[in-house]
mmCIF file of C-alpha atoms and ligand atoms in Angstrom:
data_model
loop_
_atom_site.group_PDB
_atom_site.id
_atom_site.type_symbol
_atom_site.label_atom_id
_atom_site.label_comp_id
_atom_site.label_asym_id
_atom_site.label_seq_id
_atom_site.Cartn_x
_atom_site.Cartn_y
_atom_site.Cartn_z
ATOM 1 C CA MET A 1 92.889 177.206 67.889
ATOM 2 C CA THR A 2 93.624 180.577 66.249
ATOM 3 C CA LYS A 3 92.008 180.773 62.823
ATOM 4 C CA THR A 4 94.590 181.679 60.197
ATOM 5 C CA SER A 5 94.017 183.186 56.783
ATOM 6 C CA PRO A 6 96.183 184.920 54.204
ATOM 7 C CA ASP A 7 95.195 188.206 55.946
ATOM 8 C CA SER A 8 96.056 187.018 59.473
ATOM 9 C CA PRO A 9 98.669 184.291 59.187
ATOM 10 C CA LEU A 10 100.043 182.570 62.275
ATOM 11 C CA PHE A 11 103.510 184.012 61.474
ATOM 12 C CA GLU A 12 104.250 187.157 59.458
ATOM 13 C CA LYS A 13 107.573 185.854 58.163
ATOM 14 C CA VAL A 14 108.890 182.280 58.239
ATOM 15 C CA ALA A 15 112.483 181.448 57.251
ATOM 16 C CA LEU A 16 113.510 177.955 56.252
ATOM 17 C CA VAL A 17 117.152 176.941 56.271
ATOM 18 C CA GLY A 18 117.266 173.734 54.214
ATOM 19 C CA LEU A 19 114.764 173.106 51.412
ATOM 20 C CA GLY A 20 114.793 169.335 50.993
ATOM 21 C CA LEU A 21 112.050 166.790 51.634
ATOM 22 C CA ILE A 22 111.025 168.155 55.033
ATOM 23 C CA GLY A 23 111.632 171.845 54.284
ATOM 24 C CA SER A 24 109.710 171.723 51.013
ATOM 25 C CA SER A 25 106.859 169.751 52.623
ATOM 26 C CA ILE A 26 106.570 172.407 55.333
ATOM 27 C CA CYS A 27 106.536 175.115 52.622
ATOM 28 C CA ARG A 28 103.711 173.357 50.796
ATOM 29 C CA GLY A 29 101.789 172.737 54.018
ATOM 30 C CA MET A 30 102.143 176.395 55.094
ATOM 31 C CA ARG A 31 100.858 177.556 51.712
ATOM 32 C CA ALA A 32 97.901 175.176 51.847
ATOM 33 C CA GLU A 33 96.919 176.382 55.326
ATOM 34 C CA GLY A 34 97.859 180.082 54.966
ATOM 35 C CA LEU A 35 100.216 179.918 57.955
ATOM 36 C CA ALA A 36 102.829 182.439 56.809
ATOM 37 C CA GLY A 37 102.611 185.979 55.451
ATOM 38 C CA LYS A 38 105.950 185.510 53.711
ATOM 39 C CA VAL A 39 108.334 182.568 53.362
ATOM 40 C CA THR A 40 112.052 183.080 52.754
ATOM 41 C CA GLY A 41 114.267 180.121 51.985
ATOM 42 C CA TYR A 42 117.953 179.349 52.115
ATOM 43 C CA ALA A 43 119.808 176.192 51.073
ATOM 44 C CA ARG A 44 123.493 175.482 50.623
ATOM 45 C CA SER A 45 123.480 175.231 46.826
ATOM 46 C CA GLU A 46 122.428 177.827 44.326
ATOM 47 C CA GLU A 47 120.686 175.060 42.366
ATOM 48 C CA THR A 48 118.316 174.217 45.256
ATOM 49 C CA ARG A 49 117.588 177.908 45.858
ATOM 50 C CA LYS A 50 116.801 178.356 42.153
ATOM 51 C CA VAL A 51 114.470 175.322 42.061
ATOM 52 C CA ALA A 52 112.699 176.472 45.250
ATOM 53 C CA LEU A 53 111.862 179.791 43.587
ATOM 54 C CA GLU A 54 110.942 178.207 40.233
ATOM 55 C CA ILE A 55 108.436 175.781 41.720
ATOM 56 C CA GLY A 56 106.978 178.387 44.073
ATOM 57 C CA LEU A 57 108.008 176.833 47.387
ATOM 58 C CA VAL A 58 109.083 180.198 48.801
ATOM 59 C CA ASP A 59 108.407 183.878 48.160
ATOM 60 C CA ASP A 60 112.089 184.638 47.983
ATOM 61 C CA VAL A 61 115.483 183.122 48.656
ATOM 62 C CA ALA A 62 118.456 184.673 50.406
ATOM 63 C CA ALA A 63 122.117 184.342 49.499
ATOM 64 C CA THR A 64 123.083 183.556 53.126
ATOM 65 C CA GLY A 65 121.427 181.984 56.146
ATOM 66 C CA ALA A 66 121.818 185.171 58.215
ATOM 67 C CA GLU A 67 120.003 187.171 55.529
ATOM 68 C CA ALA A 68 117.206 184.583 55.298
ATOM 69 C CA VAL A 69 116.371 184.664 59.020
ATOM 70 C CA LYS A 70 116.409 188.486 59.279
ATOM 71 C CA ASP A 71 113.040 189.735 60.613
ATOM 72 C CA ALA A 72 111.620 186.194 60.682
ATOM 73 C CA ASP A 73 109.118 185.375 63.453
ATOM 74 C CA LEU A 74 109.674 181.658 62.941
ATOM 75 C CA VAL A 75 112.958 180.081 61.817
ATOM 76 C CA ILE A 76 112.964 176.393 60.921
ATOM 77 C CA LEU A 77 116.240 174.503 60.462
ATOM 78 C CA CYS A 78 115.642 171.638 58.004
ATOM 79 C CA VAL A 79 119.240 170.510 57.510
ATOM 80 C CA PRO A 80 121.091 167.285 58.384
ATOM 81 C CA VAL A 81 121.555 167.245 62.182
ATOM 82 C CA GLY A 82 125.371 167.091 62.051
ATOM 83 C CA ILE A 83 125.702 170.641 60.691
ATOM 84 C CA THR A 84 123.275 172.275 63.135
ATOM 85 C CA GLY A 85 126.083 173.990 65.093
ATOM 86 C CA GLU A 86 127.744 175.279 61.920
ATOM 87 C CA VAL A 87 124.436 176.643 60.589
ATOM 88 C CA MET A 88 123.684 178.306 63.945
ATOM 89 C CA GLY A 89 127.075 180.031 63.744
ATOM 90 C CA GLN A 90 126.031 181.422 60.359
ATOM 91 C CA ILE A 91 122.515 182.606 61.277
ATOM 92 C CA LYS A 92 122.728 183.736 64.900
ATOM 93 C CA ALA A 93 123.550 187.335 64.069
ATOM 94 C CA GLY A 94 120.371 187.601 61.974
ATOM 95 C CA LEU A 95 117.910 186.136 64.520
ATOM 96 C CA LYS A 96 115.522 188.737 65.889
ATOM 97 C CA PRO A 97 114.567 188.926 69.582
ATOM 98 C CA GLY A 98 111.164 187.319 70.145
ATOM 99 C CA ALA A 99 111.552 184.908 67.214
ATOM 100 C CA ILE A 100 110.812 181.199 67.639
ATOM 101 C CA LEU A 101 113.669 178.963 66.516
ATOM 102 C CA THR A 102 112.903 175.337 65.760
ATOM 103 C CA ASP A 103 114.293 172.435 63.761
ATOM 104 C CA VAL A 104 113.089 169.111 62.365
ATOM 105 C CA GLY A 105 116.115 166.934 63.139
ATOM 106 C CA SER A 106 115.661 163.229 63.804
ATOM 107 C CA VAL A 107 117.885 163.456 66.915
ATOM 108 C CA LYS A 108 117.115 165.931 69.682
ATOM 109 C CA GLN A 109 119.632 166.007 72.565
ATOM 110 C CA SER A 110 122.684 166.677 70.406
ATOM 111 C CA VAL A 111 120.751 169.284 68.403
ATOM 112 C CA VAL A 112 119.871 171.123 71.620
ATOM 113 C CA ASP A 113 123.533 170.898 72.706
ATOM 114 C CA MET A 114 124.678 172.322 69.354
ATOM 115 C CA ILE A 115 122.134 175.183 69.345
ATOM 116 C CA LEU A 116 122.293 176.449 72.941
ATOM 117 C CA PRO A 117 125.820 177.949 72.822
ATOM 118 C CA HIS A 118 124.754 180.088 69.838
ATOM 119 C CA LEU A 119 121.252 181.050 71.011
ATOM 120 C CA PRO A 120 120.858 184.845 71.265
ATOM 121 C CA GLN A 121 118.965 186.246 74.270
ATOM 122 C CA GLY A 122 115.252 186.633 73.636
ATOM 123 C CA VAL A 123 115.042 183.937 70.931
ATOM 124 C CA HIS A 124 112.718 181.090 71.930
ATOM 125 C CA LEU A 125 114.088 177.625 71.210
ATOM 126 C CA VAL A 126 111.526 174.859 70.603
ATOM 127 C CA PRO A 127 113.243 171.918 68.858
ATOM 128 C CA GLY A 128 110.950 169.591 66.936
ATOM 129 C CA HIS A 129 110.810 166.331 65.027
ATOM 130 C CA PRO A 130 107.962 165.441 62.673
ATOM 131 C CA ILE A 131 107.659 161.637 62.640
ATOM 132 C CA ALA A 132 106.945 161.570 58.932
ATOM 133 C CA GLY A 133 109.109 161.071 55.900
ATOM 134 C CA THR A 134 109.924 159.169 52.764
ATOM 135 C CA GLU A 135 113.172 157.911 51.245
ATOM 136 C CA GLU A 136 113.164 160.873 48.798
ATOM 137 C CA SER A 137 115.302 164.009 49.142
ATOM 138 C CA GLY A 138 115.490 167.482 47.657
ATOM 139 C CA PRO A 139 113.184 170.449 47.030
ATOM 140 C CA ARG A 140 110.951 168.668 44.517
ATOM 141 C CA SER A 141 110.157 165.750 46.826
ATOM 142 C CA GLY A 142 107.946 167.563 49.346
ATOM 143 C CA PHE A 143 104.157 167.446 49.595
ATOM 144 C CA ALA A 144 101.718 169.218 51.919
ATOM 145 C CA GLU A 145 100.049 166.043 53.177
ATOM 146 C CA LEU A 146 103.283 164.492 54.497
ATOM 147 C CA PHE A 147 102.432 165.492 58.075
ATOM 148 C CA HIS A 148 98.732 164.640 58.041
ATOM 149 C CA GLY A 149 97.837 162.237 60.831
ATOM 150 C CA ARG A 150 101.485 161.933 61.909
ATOM 151 C CA TRP A 151 103.056 162.840 65.258
ATOM 152 C CA CYS A 152 105.331 165.795 65.744
ATOM 153 C CA ILE A 153 107.451 165.718 68.909
ATOM 154 C CA LEU A 154 108.599 169.009 70.478
ATOM 155 C CA THR A 155 111.461 169.047 73.003
ATOM 156 C CA PRO A 156 111.673 172.592 74.469
ATOM 157 C CA PRO A 157 114.350 173.180 77.118
ATOM 158 C CA ALA A 158 112.923 173.994 80.592
ATOM 159 C CA THR A 159 113.869 177.658 80.109
ATOM 160 C CA THR A 160 111.717 178.077 76.977
ATOM 161 C CA ASP A 161 108.634 180.261 77.240
ATOM 162 C CA ASP A 162 105.429 178.130 77.295
ATOM 163 C CA ALA A 163 103.766 180.566 74.871
ATOM 164 C CA ALA A 164 106.405 179.753 72.216
ATOM 165 C CA THR A 165 105.799 176.020 72.613
ATOM 166 C CA ALA A 166 102.040 176.602 72.413
ATOM 167 C CA LYS A 167 102.416 178.629 69.194
ATOM 168 C CA LEU A 168 104.598 175.997 67.548
ATOM 169 C CA THR A 169 102.128 173.315 68.672
ATOM 170 C CA GLU A 170 99.438 175.249 66.857
ATOM 171 C CA PHE A 171 101.646 175.500 63.752
ATOM 172 C CA TRP A 172 102.142 171.720 63.571
ATOM 173 C CA THR A 173 98.500 171.063 64.384
ATOM 174 C CA GLN A 174 97.504 173.198 61.421
ATOM 175 C CA LEU A 175 99.945 171.257 59.238
ATOM 176 C CA GLY A 176 97.866 168.193 60.181
ATOM 177 C CA SER A 177 99.997 166.644 62.919
ATOM 178 C CA ASP A 178 99.316 165.546 66.487
ATOM 179 C CA VAL A 179 101.835 167.135 68.807
ATOM 180 C CA GLU A 180 103.525 165.683 71.867
ATOM 181 C CA VAL A 181 106.023 167.433 74.147
ATOM 182 C CA MET A 182 108.875 165.297 75.445
ATOM 183 C CA ASP A 183 112.303 165.390 77.027
ATOM 184 C CA PRO A 184 115.024 165.267 74.292
ATOM 185 C CA GLU A 185 116.812 162.307 75.877
ATOM 186 C CA HIS A 186 113.585 160.309 76.023
ATOM 187 C CA HIS A 187 112.841 161.219 72.406
ATOM 188 C CA ASP A 188 116.240 159.837 71.355
ATOM 189 C CA LEU A 189 115.674 156.543 73.182
ATOM 190 C CA VAL A 190 112.201 156.034 71.714
ATOM 191 C CA LEU A 191 113.320 156.933 68.182
ATOM 192 C CA ALA A 192 116.372 154.678 68.460
ATOM 193 C CA ILE A 193 114.115 151.623 68.576
ATOM 194 C CA THR A 194 111.252 152.838 66.373
ATOM 195 C CA SER A 195 113.340 154.402 63.608
ATOM 196 C CA HIS A 196 117.126 154.417 63.941
ATOM 197 C CA VAL A 197 117.785 150.719 64.637
ATOM 198 C CA PRO A 198 115.269 149.604 61.954
ATOM 199 C CA HIS A 199 117.148 151.769 59.437
ATOM 200 C CA LEU A 200 120.469 150.287 60.529
ATOM 201 C CA ILE A 201 119.060 146.761 60.128
ATOM 202 C CA ALA A 202 117.811 147.639 56.644
ATOM 203 C CA TYR A 203 121.165 149.146 55.624
ATOM 204 C CA ASN A 204 122.909 146.067 57.010
ATOM 205 C CA ILE A 205 120.719 143.417 55.378
ATOM 206 C CA VAL A 206 120.836 145.134 51.991
ATOM 207 C CA GLY A 207 124.611 145.488 52.325
ATOM 208 C CA THR A 208 124.970 141.810 53.253
ATOM 209 C CA ALA A 209 122.873 140.707 50.279
ATOM 210 C CA ALA A 210 124.903 142.918 47.956
ATOM 211 C CA ASP A 211 128.104 141.269 49.214
ATOM 212 C CA LEU A 212 126.926 137.651 48.830
ATOM 213 C CA GLU A 213 129.050 135.725 46.407
ATOM 214 C CA THR A 214 127.100 132.446 46.339
ATOM 215 C CA VAL A 215 123.879 134.245 45.342
ATOM 216 C CA THR A 216 124.180 136.530 42.373
ATOM 217 C CA ARG A 217 123.002 140.128 42.485
ATOM 218 C CA SER A 218 120.488 139.424 39.730
ATOM 219 C CA GLU A 219 118.874 136.720 41.875
ATOM 220 C CA VAL A 220 118.642 139.105 44.816
ATOM 221 C CA VAL A 221 116.725 141.536 42.598
ATOM 222 C CA LYS A 222 114.649 138.836 40.853
ATOM 223 C CA TYR A 223 113.376 137.212 44.053
ATOM 224 C CA SER A 224 113.248 140.394 46.150
ATOM 225 C CA ALA A 225 109.452 140.203 46.652
ATOM 226 C CA GLY A 226 110.158 137.576 49.333
ATOM 227 C CA GLY A 227 110.687 140.412 51.813
ATOM 228 C CA PHE A 228 114.038 141.879 50.806
ATOM 229 C CA ARG A 229 112.594 144.705 48.699
ATOM 230 C CA ASP A 230 110.772 146.170 51.693
ATOM 231 C CA PHE A 231 114.158 146.628 53.368
ATOM 232 C CA THR A 232 115.572 148.201 50.197
ATOM 233 C CA ARG A 233 113.040 151.039 50.411
ATOM 234 C CA ILE A 234 114.315 152.011 53.858
ATOM 235 C CA ALA A 235 117.938 151.395 52.839
ATOM 236 C CA ALA A 236 117.499 153.898 49.985
ATOM 237 C CA SER A 237 117.145 156.727 52.528
ATOM 238 C CA ASP A 238 119.477 159.719 52.357
ATOM 239 C CA PRO A 239 123.074 158.729 53.310
ATOM 240 C CA THR A 240 124.026 162.126 54.770
ATOM 241 C CA MET A 241 120.935 162.353 56.943
ATOM 242 C CA TRP A 242 121.355 158.827 58.317
ATOM 243 C CA ARG A 243 125.102 159.066 58.861
ATOM 244 C CA ASP A 244 124.389 162.116 61.032
ATOM 245 C CA VAL A 245 121.566 160.374 62.901
ATOM 246 C CA PHE A 246 123.814 157.492 63.993
ATOM 247 C CA LEU A 247 126.761 159.704 64.906
ATOM 248 C CA ASN A 248 124.504 161.998 66.948
ATOM 249 C CA ASN A 249 122.397 159.387 68.748
ATOM 250 C CA LYS A 250 125.207 157.014 69.640
ATOM 251 C CA THR A 251 124.268 156.190 73.227
ATOM 252 C CA ALA A 252 120.637 155.299 72.608
ATOM 253 C CA VAL A 253 121.344 153.441 69.353
ATOM 254 C CA LEU A 254 124.115 151.359 70.940
ATOM 255 C CA GLU A 255 121.855 150.584 73.930
ATOM 256 C CA MET A 256 119.014 149.405 71.669
ATOM 257 C CA LEU A 257 121.411 147.501 69.395
ATOM 258 C CA GLY A 258 122.698 145.626 72.441
ATOM 259 C CA ARG A 259 119.176 144.498 73.297
ATOM 260 C CA PHE A 260 118.480 143.666 69.671
ATOM 261 C CA SER A 261 121.593 141.492 69.435
ATOM 262 C CA GLU A 262 120.624 139.588 72.605
ATOM 263 C CA ASP A 263 117.143 138.903 71.252
ATOM 264 C CA LEU A 264 118.590 137.853 67.901
ATOM 265 C CA THR A 265 120.872 135.390 69.660
ATOM 266 C CA ALA A 266 117.833 133.951 71.480
ATOM 267 C CA LEU A 267 116.112 133.472 68.101
ATOM 268 C CA GLN A 268 119.214 131.833 66.687
ATOM 269 C CA ARG A 269 119.134 129.436 69.637
ATOM 270 C CA ALA A 270 115.426 128.694 69.163
ATOM 271 C CA ILE A 271 116.060 127.745 65.524
ATOM 272 C CA ARG A 272 119.103 125.607 66.406
ATOM 273 C CA TRP A 273 117.188 123.678 69.106
ATOM 274 C CA ASP A 274 113.935 123.325 67.110
ATOM 275 C CA ASP A 275 112.059 125.454 69.652
ATOM 276 C CA GLY A 276 109.010 126.068 67.462
ATOM 277 C CA ASP A 277 106.941 127.342 70.399
ATOM 278 C CA ALA A 278 109.380 130.196 71.050
ATOM 279 C CA LEU A 279 109.311 131.193 67.374
ATOM 280 C CA PHE A 280 105.515 130.889 67.134
ATOM 281 C CA ASP A 281 104.953 132.927 70.322
ATOM 282 C CA LEU A 282 107.189 135.763 69.139
ATOM 283 C CA PHE A 283 105.662 135.865 65.654
ATOM 284 C CA THR A 284 102.173 135.963 67.198
ATOM 285 C CA ARG A 285 103.124 138.908 69.434
ATOM 286 C CA THR A 286 104.719 140.826 66.566
ATOM 287 C CA ARG A 287 101.606 140.357 64.439
ATOM 288 C CA GLU A 288 99.621 142.076 67.186
ATOM 289 C CA ILE A 289 102.023 145.027 67.101
ATOM 290 C CA ARG A 290 101.363 145.458 63.367
ATOM 291 C CA ARG A 291 97.597 145.345 64.117
ATOM 292 C CA GLY A 292 98.100 148.060 66.761
ATOM 293 C CA ILE A 293 99.931 150.322 64.282
ATOM 294 C CA ILE A 294 97.097 149.960 61.757
ATOM 295 C CA ASP A 295 94.465 150.598 64.458
ATOM 296 C CA ALA A 296 96.367 153.758 65.486
ATOM 297 C CA GLY A 297 96.078 155.053 61.895
ATOM 298 C CA GLN A 298 99.863 154.997 61.338
ATOM 299 C CA GLU A 299 99.647 152.484 58.438
ATOM 300 C CA ILE A 300 97.052 151.416 55.892
ATOM 301 C CA ASP A 301 95.290 148.084 56.273
ATOM 302 C CA ALA A 302 96.124 146.883 52.763
ATOM 303 C CA PRO A 303 97.866 143.620 51.914
ATOM 304 C CA ASP A 304 101.466 143.769 50.694
ATOM 305 C CA PHE A 305 101.942 147.371 51.929
ATOM 306 C CA GLY A 306 99.228 148.607 49.564
ATOM 307 C CA ARG A 307 101.046 147.644 46.372
ATOM 308 C CA PRO A 308 98.774 147.344 43.330
ATOM 309 C CA HIS A 309 98.075 143.778 42.165
ATOM 310 C CA GLY A 310 96.090 142.068 39.418
ATOM 311 C CA GLU A 311 95.970 143.275 35.822
ATOM 312 C CA GLU A 312 97.341 146.728 36.564
ATOM 313 C CA GLY A 313 99.587 145.548 39.331
ATOM 314 C CA GLU A 314 103.309 145.641 39.185
ATOM 315 C CA ASP A 315 103.830 142.050 40.354
HETATM 316 P P1 NAP B 401 117.208 166.649 52.295
HETATM 317 O O1 NAP B 401 116.037 166.398 51.425
HETATM 318 O O2 NAP B 401 118.512 166.002 51.958
HETATM 319 O O3 NAP B 401 117.444 168.228 52.418
HETATM 320 C C1 NAP B 401 118.488 168.789 53.175
HETATM 321 C C2 NAP B 401 118.542 170.272 52.913
HETATM 322 O O4 NAP B 401 119.558 170.834 53.740
HETATM 323 C C3 NAP B 401 118.905 170.631 51.467
HETATM 324 O O5 NAP B 401 118.120 171.708 51.020
HETATM 325 C C4 NAP B 401 120.367 171.068 51.594
HETATM 326 O O6 NAP B 401 120.741 172.024 50.626
HETATM 327 C C5 NAP B 401 120.347 171.707 52.951
HETATM 328 N N1 NAP B 401 121.681 171.834 53.526
HETATM 329 C C6 NAP B 401 122.617 170.865 53.691
HETATM 330 N N2 NAP B 401 123.721 171.395 54.225
HETATM 331 C C7 NAP B 401 123.473 172.728 54.394
HETATM 332 C C8 NAP B 401 124.229 173.820 54.894
HETATM 333 N N3 NAP B 401 125.469 173.666 55.351
HETATM 334 N N4 NAP B 401 123.647 175.056 54.908
HETATM 335 C C9 NAP B 401 122.386 175.211 54.461
HETATM 336 N N5 NAP B 401 121.631 174.228 53.958
HETATM 337 C C10 NAP B 401 122.170 172.998 53.933
HETATM 338 O O7 NAP B 401 116.923 166.237 53.823
HETATM 339 P P2 NAP B 401 115.528 166.062 54.610
HETATM 340 O O8 NAP B 401 115.035 164.666 54.413
HETATM 341 O O9 NAP B 401 114.613 167.212 54.325
HETATM 342 O O10 NAP B 401 116.065 166.130 56.105
HETATM 343 C C11 NAP B 401 116.264 167.351 56.765
HETATM 344 C C12 NAP B 401 116.180 167.133 58.280
HETATM 345 O O11 NAP B 401 114.916 166.534 58.567
HETATM 346 C C13 NAP B 401 117.248 166.200 58.850
HETATM 347 O O12 NAP B 401 117.737 166.742 60.041
HETATM 348 C C14 NAP B 401 116.496 164.925 59.149
HETATM 349 O O13 NAP B 401 117.038 164.263 60.278
HETATM 350 C C15 NAP B 401 115.083 165.436 59.430
HETATM 351 N N6 NAP B 401 113.991 164.478 59.130
HETATM 352 C C16 NAP B 401 114.014 163.772 57.962
HETATM 353 C C17 NAP B 401 112.989 162.859 57.699
HETATM 354 C C18 NAP B 401 112.998 162.040 56.421
HETATM 355 O O14 NAP B 401 112.302 161.025 56.346
HETATM 356 N N7 NAP B 401 113.732 162.424 55.416
HETATM 357 C C19 NAP B 401 111.934 162.717 58.597
HETATM 358 C C20 NAP B 401 111.913 163.501 59.752
HETATM 359 C C21 NAP B 401 112.961 164.389 60.021
HETATM 360 P P3 NAP B 401 121.210 171.592 49.144
HETATM 361 O O15 NAP B 401 119.994 171.035 48.479
HETATM 362 O O16 NAP B 401 121.651 172.858 48.565
HETATM 363 O O17 NAP B 401 122.284 170.565 49.320
#
């Protein structure tokens, strides 16, 4: 791995388009590891650009995307996936030959499809997706450790230079992630079941509870520790981001939802026919999956999701 330092950063100039949770976390991580000589930021609103400067996320901000990416060796799109094509239209004239262009979008095939028609010759496209996040948004929500011990998936098209993929792999490794290279279509199928469908289920269950007329809203809140509140954390995720995820990963999400609905019907049947063995067997298998996630270091082994208890606890 190339050693980086403020004197010999991995990239001379990095431009970030989008300075929300992921963009600001990358900024903080780059600063902590000395990965960029200079960081220029751009976001849609003047307010976000002002905050980014005030809190020292970036060295400077630009008034347009095209200006931000000028002379950048690495350009990272950190915007909702649905506007990738529009943003590319705005920045393409400013991209310099030899630059690496990447993104952090939660969907990969449609992002590649939106970028390729705008990609100037000589710019190396290496799309990416850090599998790390929180339900927070905006420039103040980021933190350098967000990517530590998490996976980052890269989905370079076959035509992309291997050296560009290797350099971006090094970038994410230095931000603390483990990197895997994958086909974009496969990425979308895997993420549909590990992330997208779980979010849809959370949005749905919280929506259903909010609509219940026989149970009052105050009871839903009062007794939420029974499991409901863990869904509310996921269902508090950014509406724009998640609308775009579902509209841009339709095929895989609908495929996984089909399977989910079949399995749910089987569970419904097991309950109706008092098939305790079927329920017990499934719940035993799912417990093992949780164990596997903890063993893989992707979750802490603390009861009740690590919430504080006892005298200082919140319960
Ligand atoms: P976020 O906190 O809502 O930030 C989005 C940023 O994009 C904001 O700075 C926003 O600017 C900017 N933006 C929106 N429209 C723009 C436009 N037309 N031109 C320029 N900038 C624009 O979102 P996020 O959570 O960082 O998500 C960003 C990307 O990361 C998404 O593609 C998402 O799929 C992916 N991702 C998210 C997570 C997660 O858990 N949140 C995890 C992995 C990957 P303003 O502030 O001015 O509106």
